[in-house]
Amino acid sequence: MHRLLVQPTDVVVPPFPMAPIVFVTRPLPEPGSGLLHDLGFEVRSNVEDRPLTRAELMAGVEGSDALLCMLSDRIDAEFLDANPSLRVIANYAVGFDNIDVAAARARGIEVTTTPGVLTDATADLAWALLLAAARNLGAGERMVRAGEWTGWAPTQLLGEPLRDRTLGIVGMGSIGQAVARRAQGFGMHVVYFNRNRVSPQIEASLGADYVTFDELLRRSDFLSLHAPLNGESRHMFDSRAFALMKSTAVLVNTGRGALIDEAELVNVLHEKRIAAAGLDVYEFEPTITEGLLELENVVLAPHLGSASTLARGDMVRLCCENIVEVLAGRPAVTPAPG
Ligand code: DGY
């Protein structure tokens, strides 16, 4: 895993002639934006725990050297043109579909993300959703809370077993691999689809077989999505894909909502053309697609993939480290791919 270099006590702050300005778009967990202050930056922050409007974002960032932003902040060419002082944009996420990276780099602005530090947290959450969806935990919890549980029953909320079943992983980057590693403990077979096949060593260590997307859809009992969202992957789960899946399949998404055509997912879950889904991310986040909330066979989480104290703290450190490096004229530690 990536070693975090920036610690409040041992960092050597570059000799900036004047404190560079960093704009932070949302309150951060420990060590918080105070770390940037300790590193010698002038920190300007949104102190309200809500996403900024476009106008607020534009006004807040004006004159800044660096931006530490969230996945809910849209950074496009218009934004970049309005902010020529920016030299680095540190996205507080591993996904970066909210940023036009090519447009930023064309203007000499580096874009960085937070890979590595949230891998385990996100893989754990994918498994939490997989287990919850497979074993009807959402429906069960609702029943108990509603006072409708009358006691143990042989036929109650029967779910899908995991052992000897096939887990299909879409996107075999570090999070996909961490999900595959955990599957070994459940005695599952793993197949995966990725733009590029991973090395034979990694395949062997994970016991994972590379298959085409269609084969993965046909063979998988459980599917977990970890592909980045881009023009190619948007709506890769559409009516064609759902038609190839097993009627007993369980679909888990901790990647990005728009990997799935959510309106179609609602139909498919409603008609039991797949068994269940576990979602952490949504196509129109935070708006939930009509029909999803009424379904019993879907478990819904509020984008918690990286939400562990360790991961979220390390994401702060990694963003700060990237800002230090770029403003000091050195290469970013974790530049956005592409
Ligand atoms: C990410 O990092 O892209 C997650 O969705 C939020 O942490």
mmCIF file of C-alpha atoms and ligand atoms in Angstrom:
data_model
loop_
_atom_site.group_PDB
_atom_site.id
_atom_site.type_symbol
_atom_site.label_atom_id
_atom_site.label_comp_id
_atom_site.label_asym_id
_atom_site.label_seq_id
_atom_site.Cartn_x
_atom_site.Cartn_y
_atom_site.Cartn_z
ATOM 1 C CA MET A 1 0.000 0.000 0.000
ATOM 2 C CA HIS A 2 1.051 3.561 -0.622
ATOM 3 C CA ARG A 3 3.076 4.947 2.326
ATOM 4 C CA LEU A 4 1.786 8.252 3.601
ATOM 5 C CA LEU A 5 4.649 10.701 3.717
ATOM 6 C CA VAL A 6 2.849 13.650 5.190
ATOM 7 C CA GLN A 7 2.612 13.611 8.973
ATOM 8 C CA PRO A 8 2.138 16.835 10.919
ATOM 9 C CA THR A 9 5.325 16.261 12.895
ATOM 10 C CA ASP A 10 7.862 15.272 10.261
ATOM 11 C CA VAL A 11 6.960 17.022 7.040
ATOM 12 C CA VAL A 12 9.445 19.437 5.564
ATOM 13 C CA VAL A 13 7.408 22.321 4.259
ATOM 14 C CA PRO A 14 8.820 23.660 1.002
ATOM 15 C CA PRO A 15 10.067 27.235 1.359
ATOM 16 C CA PHE A 16 7.071 28.907 -0.245
ATOM 17 C CA PRO A 17 7.715 32.693 -0.510
ATOM 18 C CA MET A 18 4.091 33.329 0.428
ATOM 19 C CA ALA A 19 1.661 30.849 1.932
ATOM 20 C CA PRO A 20 -0.167 29.244 -1.023
ATOM 21 C CA ILE A 21 -3.944 29.283 -0.750
ATOM 22 C CA VAL A 22 -5.873 26.012 -0.595
ATOM 23 C CA PHE A 23 -9.643 25.984 -0.859
ATOM 24 C CA VAL A 24 -11.349 23.009 0.820
ATOM 25 C CA THR A 25 -14.946 22.434 -0.248
ATOM 26 C CA ARG A 26 -16.259 20.499 2.769
ATOM 27 C CA PRO A 27 -15.333 19.904 6.433
ATOM 28 C CA LEU A 28 -12.888 16.983 6.638
ATOM 29 C CA PRO A 29 -12.462 14.238 9.253
ATOM 30 C CA GLU A 30 -9.271 14.044 11.372
ATOM 31 C CA PRO A 31 -6.600 15.236 10.756
ATOM 32 C CA GLY A 32 -8.848 17.770 8.982
ATOM 33 C CA SER A 33 -7.913 20.848 7.031
ATOM 34 C CA GLY A 34 -5.826 21.861 10.082
ATOM 35 C CA LEU A 35 -3.143 19.625 8.584
ATOM 36 C CA LEU A 36 -2.898 21.971 5.608
ATOM 37 C CA HIS A 37 -2.527 24.888 8.002
ATOM 38 C CA ASP A 38 0.243 23.026 9.877
ATOM 39 C CA LEU A 39 1.938 22.445 6.525
ATOM 40 C CA GLY A 40 2.158 26.188 5.926
ATOM 41 C CA PHE A 41 -0.816 26.860 3.670
ATOM 42 C CA GLU A 42 -3.470 29.512 3.923
ATOM 43 C CA VAL A 43 -6.613 27.452 4.215
ATOM 44 C CA ARG A 44 -10.016 28.661 3.070
ATOM 45 C CA SER A 45 -12.867 26.254 3.720
ATOM 46 C CA ASN A 46 -16.540 25.682 3.406
ATOM 47 C CA VAL A 47 -17.396 25.246 7.079
ATOM 48 C CA GLU A 48 -20.950 24.043 6.458
ATOM 49 C CA ASP A 49 -21.320 20.294 6.046
ATOM 50 C CA ARG A 50 -23.169 20.414 2.733
ATOM 51 C CA PRO A 51 -22.076 20.490 -0.911
ATOM 52 C CA LEU A 52 -21.424 23.987 -2.230
ATOM 53 C CA THR A 53 -23.584 25.361 -4.997
ATOM 54 C CA ARG A 54 -21.794 26.103 -8.240
ATOM 55 C CA ALA A 55 -21.804 29.830 -7.425
ATOM 56 C CA GLU A 56 -20.436 29.238 -3.920
ATOM 57 C CA LEU A 57 -17.710 26.974 -5.271
ATOM 58 C CA MET A 58 -16.723 29.564 -7.879
ATOM 59 C CA ALA A 59 -16.640 32.359 -5.306
ATOM 60 C CA GLY A 60 -14.765 30.312 -2.689
ATOM 61 C CA VAL A 61 -11.992 29.031 -4.937
ATOM 62 C CA GLU A 62 -11.157 32.379 -6.537
ATOM 63 C CA GLY A 63 -7.432 33.158 -6.273
ATOM 64 C CA SER A 64 -6.518 29.729 -4.834
ATOM 65 C CA ASP A 65 -3.391 27.780 -5.774
ATOM 66 C CA ALA A 66 -4.914 24.436 -4.845
ATOM 67 C CA LEU A 67 -8.368 22.955 -4.527
ATOM 68 C CA LEU A 68 -9.275 20.041 -2.284
ATOM 69 C CA CYS A 69 -12.663 18.970 -3.603
ATOM 70 C CA MET A 70 -15.307 16.276 -3.260
ATOM 71 C CA LEU A 71 -16.856 13.873 -5.768
ATOM 72 C CA SER A 72 -19.966 16.068 -5.689
ATOM 73 C CA ASP A 73 -18.040 19.109 -7.016
ATOM 74 C CA ARG A 74 -18.216 19.348 -10.818
ATOM 75 C CA ILE A 75 -14.906 20.564 -12.195
ATOM 76 C CA ASP A 76 -15.327 21.269 -15.907
ATOM 77 C CA ALA A 77 -13.705 23.494 -18.529
ATOM 78 C CA GLU A 78 -15.816 26.517 -17.560
ATOM 79 C CA PHE A 79 -14.729 26.156 -13.923
ATOM 80 C CA LEU A 80 -11.083 25.752 -14.944
ATOM 81 C CA ASP A 81 -11.158 28.791 -17.240
ATOM 82 C CA ALA A 82 -12.536 30.888 -14.383
ATOM 83 C CA ASN A 83 -9.697 29.789 -12.070
ATOM 84 C CA PRO A 84 -6.348 30.262 -13.823
ATOM 85 C CA SER A 85 -4.487 30.519 -10.486
ATOM 86 C CA LEU A 86 -5.085 26.825 -9.730
ATOM 87 C CA ARG A 87 -2.104 24.496 -10.015
ATOM 88 C CA VAL A 88 -3.490 21.359 -8.420
ATOM 89 C CA ILE A 89 -6.890 19.801 -7.794
ATOM 90 C CA ALA A 90 -6.824 17.083 -5.139
ATOM 91 C CA ASN A 91 -10.010 15.028 -5.362
ATOM 92 C CA TYR A 92 -11.039 13.541 -2.026
ATOM 93 C CA ALA A 93 -11.953 10.241 -3.721
ATOM 94 C CA VAL A 94 -10.397 7.549 -5.856
ATOM 95 C CA GLY A 95 -13.064 8.057 -8.541
ATOM 96 C CA PHE A 96 -12.664 11.207 -10.612
ATOM 97 C CA ASP A 97 -15.605 11.251 -13.020
ATOM 98 C CA ASN A 98 -16.566 14.640 -11.505
ATOM 99 C CA ILE A 99 -13.441 16.224 -13.026
ATOM 100 C CA ASP A 100 -12.532 16.888 -16.653
ATOM 101 C CA VAL A 101 -8.954 15.700 -16.188
ATOM 102 C CA ALA A 102 -7.904 16.297 -19.809
ATOM 103 C CA ALA A 103 -9.168 19.885 -19.669
ATOM 104 C CA ALA A 104 -7.306 20.476 -16.390
ATOM 105 C CA ARG A 105 -4.021 19.064 -17.685
ATOM 106 C CA ALA A 106 -4.387 21.057 -20.922
ATOM 107 C CA ARG A 107 -4.361 24.149 -18.686
ATOM 108 C CA GLY A 108 -1.333 22.953 -16.693
ATOM 109 C CA ILE A 109 -3.380 21.944 -13.645
ATOM 110 C CA GLU A 110 -2.574 18.580 -12.064
ATOM 111 C CA VAL A 111 -5.401 16.366 -10.808
ATOM 112 C CA THR A 112 -4.863 13.834 -8.042
ATOM 113 C CA THR A 113 -6.972 11.102 -6.428
ATOM 114 C CA THR A 114 -6.763 8.856 -3.343
ATOM 115 C CA PRO A 115 -6.082 5.262 -4.440
ATOM 116 C CA GLY A 116 -4.852 2.574 -2.057
ATOM 117 C CA VAL A 117 -5.897 4.125 1.230
ATOM 118 C CA LEU A 118 -9.598 3.265 0.823
ATOM 119 C CA THR A 119 -9.213 -0.157 -0.779
ATOM 120 C CA ASP A 120 -9.996 -2.277 2.286
ATOM 121 C CA ALA A 121 -12.783 -0.018 3.523
ATOM 122 C CA THR A 122 -14.543 -0.188 0.159
ATOM 123 C CA ALA A 123 -14.026 -3.941 -0.255
ATOM 124 C CA ASP A 124 -15.441 -4.503 3.247
ATOM 125 C CA LEU A 125 -18.508 -2.425 2.410
ATOM 126 C CA ALA A 126 -19.040 -4.348 -0.848
ATOM 127 C CA TRP A 127 -19.100 -7.544 1.201
ATOM 128 C CA ALA A 128 -21.430 -6.015 3.773
ATOM 129 C CA LEU A 129 -23.885 -5.223 0.964
ATOM 130 C CA LEU A 130 -23.397 -8.594 -0.719
ATOM 131 C CA LEU A 131 -24.175 -10.466 2.493
ATOM 132 C CA ALA A 132 -27.050 -8.157 3.397
ATOM 133 C CA ALA A 133 -28.637 -8.500 -0.045
ATOM 134 C CA ALA A 134 -28.025 -12.264 -0.253
ATOM 135 C CA ARG A 135 -29.556 -12.914 3.172
ATOM 136 C CA ASN A 136 -32.429 -10.395 3.172
ATOM 137 C CA LEU A 137 -30.995 -8.355 6.045
ATOM 138 C CA GLY A 138 -32.708 -5.135 4.927
ATOM 139 C CA ALA A 139 -36.153 -6.736 4.753
ATOM 140 C CA GLY A 140 -35.508 -8.557 8.047
ATOM 141 C CA GLU A 141 -34.460 -5.395 9.846
ATOM 142 C CA ARG A 142 -37.504 -3.532 8.576
ATOM 143 C CA MET A 143 -39.736 -6.364 9.800
ATOM 144 C CA VAL A 144 -38.216 -6.369 13.302
ATOM 145 C CA ARG A 145 -38.299 -2.567 13.617
ATOM 146 C CA ALA A 146 -41.916 -2.456 12.465
ATOM 147 C CA GLY A 147 -42.874 -4.879 15.250
ATOM 148 C CA GLU A 148 -44.060 -7.358 12.613
ATOM 149 C CA TRP A 149 -41.806 -10.258 13.556
ATOM 150 C CA THR A 150 -43.784 -13.052 15.149
ATOM 151 C CA GLY A 151 -40.868 -15.439 15.683
ATOM 152 C CA TRP A 152 -38.675 -17.943 13.894
ATOM 153 C CA ALA A 153 -40.252 -19.684 10.919
ATOM 154 C CA PRO A 154 -38.841 -22.362 8.607
ATOM 155 C CA THR A 155 -39.805 -20.485 5.472
ATOM 156 C CA GLN A 156 -38.931 -16.960 6.554
ATOM 157 C CA LEU A 157 -36.725 -14.751 4.327
ATOM 158 C CA LEU A 158 -34.697 -17.543 2.766
ATOM 159 C CA GLY A 159 -31.589 -16.168 1.076
ATOM 160 C CA GLU A 160 -28.828 -17.287 -1.249
ATOM 161 C CA PRO A 161 -25.854 -19.334 0.037
ATOM 162 C CA LEU A 162 -22.290 -18.294 -0.863
ATOM 163 C CA ARG A 163 -20.135 -21.430 -0.680
ATOM 164 C CA ASP A 164 -19.277 -22.936 -4.090
ATOM 165 C CA ARG A 165 -21.104 -20.081 -5.837
ATOM 166 C CA THR A 166 -19.470 -17.811 -8.402
ATOM 167 C CA LEU A 167 -18.596 -14.202 -7.708
ATOM 168 C CA GLY A 168 -18.151 -12.051 -10.812
ATOM 169 C CA ILE A 169 -16.037 -8.931 -10.405
ATOM 170 C CA VAL A 170 -16.291 -6.108 -12.910
ATOM 171 C CA GLY A 171 -13.139 -3.981 -12.663
ATOM 172 C CA MET A 172 -10.095 -5.801 -11.274
ATOM 173 C CA GLY A 173 -8.150 -2.849 -9.866
ATOM 174 C CA SER A 174 -7.029 -2.815 -6.254
ATOM 175 C CA ILE A 175 -10.585 -2.727 -4.831
ATOM 176 C CA GLY A 176 -11.782 -5.525 -7.135
ATOM 177 C CA GLN A 177 -8.766 -7.576 -6.075
ATOM 178 C CA ALA A 178 -9.464 -6.943 -2.385
ATOM 179 C CA VAL A 179 -13.054 -8.113 -2.919
ATOM 180 C CA ALA A 180 -11.785 -11.240 -4.715
ATOM 181 C CA ARG A 181 -9.353 -11.977 -1.860
ATOM 182 C CA ARG A 182 -12.196 -11.961 0.654
ATOM 183 C CA ALA A 183 -14.173 -14.408 -1.544
ATOM 184 C CA GLN A 184 -11.623 -17.116 -0.758
ATOM 185 C CA GLY A 185 -12.793 -17.101 2.878
ATOM 186 C CA PHE A 186 -16.344 -17.783 1.715
ATOM 187 C CA GLY A 187 -15.275 -20.700 -0.495
ATOM 188 C CA MET A 188 -16.414 -19.034 -3.719
ATOM 189 C CA HIS A 189 -15.202 -19.225 -7.313
ATOM 190 C CA VAL A 190 -14.151 -15.895 -8.783
ATOM 191 C CA VAL A 191 -14.408 -14.749 -12.395
ATOM 192 C CA TYR A 192 -13.599 -11.222 -13.487
ATOM 193 C CA PHE A 193 -13.865 -8.833 -16.381
ATOM 194 C CA ASN A 194 -11.483 -5.915 -16.765
ATOM 195 C CA ARG A 195 -10.370 -3.742 -19.663
ATOM 196 C CA ASN A 196 -6.913 -5.273 -19.301
ATOM 197 C CA ARG A 197 -6.259 -8.746 -18.018
ATOM 198 C CA VAL A 198 -4.271 -8.725 -14.735
ATOM 199 C CA SER A 199 -1.015 -10.667 -14.447
ATOM 200 C CA PRO A 200 -1.041 -14.473 -14.210
ATOM 201 C CA GLN A 201 0.522 -14.114 -10.734
ATOM 202 C CA ILE A 202 -2.354 -11.976 -9.478
ATOM 203 C CA GLU A 203 -4.912 -14.273 -11.121
ATOM 204 C CA ALA A 204 -3.299 -17.288 -9.457
ATOM 205 C CA SER A 205 -3.107 -15.650 -6.023
ATOM 206 C CA LEU A 206 -6.798 -14.702 -6.197
ATOM 207 C CA GLY A 207 -7.910 -17.905 -7.910
ATOM 208 C CA ALA A 208 -9.689 -15.653 -10.408
ATOM 209 C CA ASP A 209 -10.504 -16.533 -14.016
ATOM 210 C CA TYR A 210 -10.612 -13.865 -16.732
ATOM 211 C CA VAL A 211 -13.798 -14.026 -18.803
ATOM 212 C CA THR A 212 -15.671 -11.831 -21.274
ATOM 213 C CA PHE A 213 -18.305 -9.486 -19.897
ATOM 214 C CA ASP A 214 -21.126 -11.627 -21.312
ATOM 215 C CA GLU A 215 -19.673 -14.810 -19.854
ATOM 216 C CA LEU A 216 -19.360 -13.121 -16.476
ATOM 217 C CA LEU A 217 -23.027 -12.115 -16.645
ATOM 218 C CA ARG A 218 -24.099 -15.652 -17.530
ATOM 219 C CA ARG A 219 -21.960 -17.423 -14.922
ATOM 220 C CA SER A 220 -22.106 -15.187 -11.855
ATOM 221 C CA ASP A 221 -24.309 -15.818 -8.840
ATOM 222 C CA PHE A 222 -23.048 -12.581 -7.283
ATOM 223 C CA LEU A 223 -21.644 -9.563 -9.119
ATOM 224 C CA SER A 224 -19.632 -6.723 -7.608
ATOM 225 C CA LEU A 225 -18.887 -3.556 -9.592
ATOM 226 C CA HIS A 226 -15.544 -1.754 -9.295
ATOM 227 C CA ALA A 227 -15.007 -0.270 -12.754
ATOM 228 C CA PRO A 228 -14.358 3.467 -13.124
ATOM 229 C CA LEU A 229 -17.204 5.468 -14.640
ATOM 230 C CA ASN A 230 -16.450 6.779 -18.133
ATOM 231 C CA GLY A 231 -18.030 6.897 -21.583
ATOM 232 C CA GLU A 232 -17.412 3.182 -22.076
ATOM 233 C CA SER A 233 -18.695 1.938 -18.739
ATOM 234 C CA ARG A 234 -21.775 4.171 -18.330
ATOM 235 C CA HIS A 235 -24.874 1.927 -18.246
ATOM 236 C CA MET A 236 -22.854 -1.238 -18.834
ATOM 237 C CA PHE A 237 -25.670 -2.830 -16.828
ATOM 238 C CA ASP A 238 -28.560 -2.145 -19.205
ATOM 239 C CA SER A 239 -31.483 -4.266 -20.392
ATOM 240 C CA ARG A 240 -29.155 -6.345 -22.576
ATOM 241 C CA ALA A 241 -26.841 -7.125 -19.649
ATOM 242 C CA PHE A 242 -29.684 -7.869 -17.217
ATOM 243 C CA ALA A 243 -31.183 -10.300 -19.750
ATOM 244 C CA LEU A 244 -28.005 -12.395 -19.601
ATOM 245 C CA MET A 245 -27.909 -12.620 -15.795
ATOM 246 C CA LYS A 246 -29.249 -15.477 -13.684
ATOM 247 C CA SER A 247 -32.652 -14.926 -12.085
ATOM 248 C CA THR A 248 -30.983 -15.793 -8.748
ATOM 249 C CA ALA A 249 -28.142 -13.270 -9.192
ATOM 250 C CA VAL A 250 -27.294 -10.618 -6.594
ATOM 251 C CA LEU A 251 -25.807 -7.365 -7.907
ATOM 252 C CA VAL A 252 -23.638 -5.114 -5.707
ATOM 253 C CA ASN A 253 -22.472 -1.636 -6.686
ATOM 254 C CA THR A 254 -19.917 0.313 -4.655
ATOM 255 C CA GLY A 255 -18.345 1.916 -7.762
ATOM 256 C CA ARG A 256 -20.434 4.615 -9.393
ATOM 257 C CA GLY A 257 -24.206 4.681 -9.779
ATOM 258 C CA ALA A 258 -24.259 5.337 -13.508
ATOM 259 C CA LEU A 259 -22.548 2.000 -14.237
ATOM 260 C CA ILE A 260 -26.148 0.775 -13.957
ATOM 261 C CA ASP A 261 -29.211 1.968 -15.835
ATOM 262 C CA GLU A 262 -31.120 2.425 -12.596
ATOM 263 C CA ALA A 263 -34.592 2.746 -14.116
ATOM 264 C CA GLU A 264 -34.028 -0.646 -15.744
ATOM 265 C CA LEU A 265 -32.681 -2.067 -12.461
ATOM 266 C CA VAL A 266 -35.938 -1.089 -10.759
ATOM 267 C CA ASN A 267 -37.901 -3.047 -13.412
ATOM 268 C CA VAL A 268 -35.616 -6.041 -13.177
ATOM 269 C CA LEU A 269 -35.788 -6.196 -9.356
ATOM 270 C CA HIS A 270 -39.536 -5.610 -9.372
ATOM 271 C CA GLU A 271 -40.105 -8.458 -11.836
ATOM 272 C CA LYS A 272 -37.586 -10.674 -9.940
ATOM 273 C CA ARG A 273 -35.511 -11.104 -13.090
ATOM 274 C CA ILE A 274 -32.567 -10.952 -10.670
ATOM 275 C CA ALA A 275 -32.861 -11.852 -6.979
ATOM 276 C CA ALA A 276 -31.510 -8.791 -5.212
ATOM 277 C CA ALA A 277 -29.161 -5.819 -5.251
ATOM 278 C CA GLY A 278 -27.000 -3.947 -2.765
ATOM 279 C CA LEU A 279 -26.274 -0.346 -3.695
ATOM 280 C CA ASP A 280 -23.914 2.173 -2.135
ATOM 281 C CA VAL A 281 -23.909 4.569 -5.093
ATOM 282 C CA TYR A 282 -26.670 5.988 -7.279
ATOM 283 C CA GLU A 283 -27.060 7.231 -10.812
ATOM 284 C CA PHE A 284 -28.486 10.606 -9.732
ATOM 285 C CA GLU A 285 -26.896 10.792 -6.290
ATOM 286 C CA PRO A 286 -28.230 11.824 -3.797
ATOM 287 C CA THR A 287 -31.587 11.513 -5.602
ATOM 288 C CA ILE A 288 -32.857 7.943 -5.523
ATOM 289 C CA THR A 289 -34.438 6.693 -8.742
ATOM 290 C CA GLU A 290 -38.193 6.314 -8.532
ATOM 291 C CA GLY A 291 -39.335 2.861 -7.486
ATOM 292 C CA LEU A 292 -36.106 1.812 -5.738
ATOM 293 C CA LEU A 293 -37.245 2.753 -2.235
ATOM 294 C CA GLU A 294 -40.375 0.617 -2.502
ATOM 295 C CA LEU A 295 -38.513 -2.595 -3.340
ATOM 296 C CA GLU A 296 -37.895 -5.188 -0.606
ATOM 297 C CA ASN A 297 -35.100 -6.935 -2.513
ATOM 298 C CA VAL A 298 -32.595 -4.085 -2.518
ATOM 299 C CA VAL A 299 -30.297 -2.899 0.275
ATOM 300 C CA LEU A 300 -29.514 0.818 0.078
ATOM 301 C CA ALA A 301 -26.481 2.475 1.690
ATOM 302 C CA PRO A 302 -25.638 6.196 1.542
ATOM 303 C CA HIS A 303 -22.269 6.064 -0.307
ATOM 304 C CA LEU A 304 -20.281 4.680 2.626
ATOM 305 C CA GLY A 305 -17.583 2.759 0.717
ATOM 306 C CA SER A 306 -14.596 4.666 2.078
ATOM 307 C CA ALA A 307 -16.312 5.699 5.309
ATOM 308 C CA SER A 308 -13.972 4.220 7.906
ATOM 309 C CA THR A 309 -12.063 6.484 10.279
ATOM 310 C CA LEU A 310 -8.761 5.117 8.986
ATOM 311 C CA ALA A 311 -9.547 5.465 5.284
ATOM 312 C CA ARG A 312 -11.084 8.920 5.502
ATOM 313 C CA GLY A 313 -8.138 10.195 7.604
ATOM 314 C CA ASP A 314 -5.614 8.733 5.181
ATOM 315 C CA MET A 315 -7.519 10.307 2.280
ATOM 316 C CA VAL A 316 -6.987 13.704 3.936
ATOM 317 C CA ARG A 317 -3.264 13.001 4.332
ATOM 318 C CA LEU A 318 -2.901 11.825 0.759
ATOM 319 C CA CYS A 319 -4.691 14.891 -0.629
ATOM 320 C CA CYS A 320 -2.399 17.128 1.462
ATOM 321 C CA GLU A 321 0.673 15.256 0.321
ATOM 322 C CA ASN A 322 -0.317 15.671 -3.312
ATOM 323 C CA ILE A 323 -0.883 19.399 -2.819
ATOM 324 C CA VAL A 324 2.525 19.807 -1.152
ATOM 325 C CA GLU A 325 4.295 17.910 -3.903
ATOM 326 C CA VAL A 326 2.697 19.694 -6.839
ATOM 327 C CA LEU A 327 3.026 23.179 -5.358
ATOM 328 C CA ALA A 328 6.672 22.411 -4.601
ATOM 329 C CA GLY A 329 7.172 21.665 -8.306
ATOM 330 C CA ARG A 330 7.487 17.928 -7.850
ATOM 331 C CA PRO A 331 5.375 15.171 -9.456
ATOM 332 C CA ALA A 332 2.100 14.323 -7.756
ATOM 333 C CA VAL A 333 2.191 11.176 -5.631
ATOM 334 C CA THR A 334 -1.094 9.802 -6.946
ATOM 335 C CA PRO A 335 -2.050 11.629 -10.137
ATOM 336 C CA ALA A 336 -5.401 10.755 -11.680
ATOM 337 C CA PRO A 337 -4.888 8.068 -14.319
ATOM 338 C CA GLY A 338 -5.026 9.150 -17.954
HETATM 339 C C1 DGY B 1 -14.325 7.256 -4.039
HETATM 340 O O1 DGY B 1 -13.275 7.407 -3.429
HETATM 341 O O2 DGY B 1 -14.393 7.369 -5.263
HETATM 342 C C2 DGY B 1 -15.538 6.905 -3.245
HETATM 343 O O3 DGY B 1 -16.664 6.790 -4.006
HETATM 344 C C3 DGY B 1 -15.743 7.904 -2.118
HETATM 345 O O4 DGY B 1 -14.738 7.783 -1.226
#
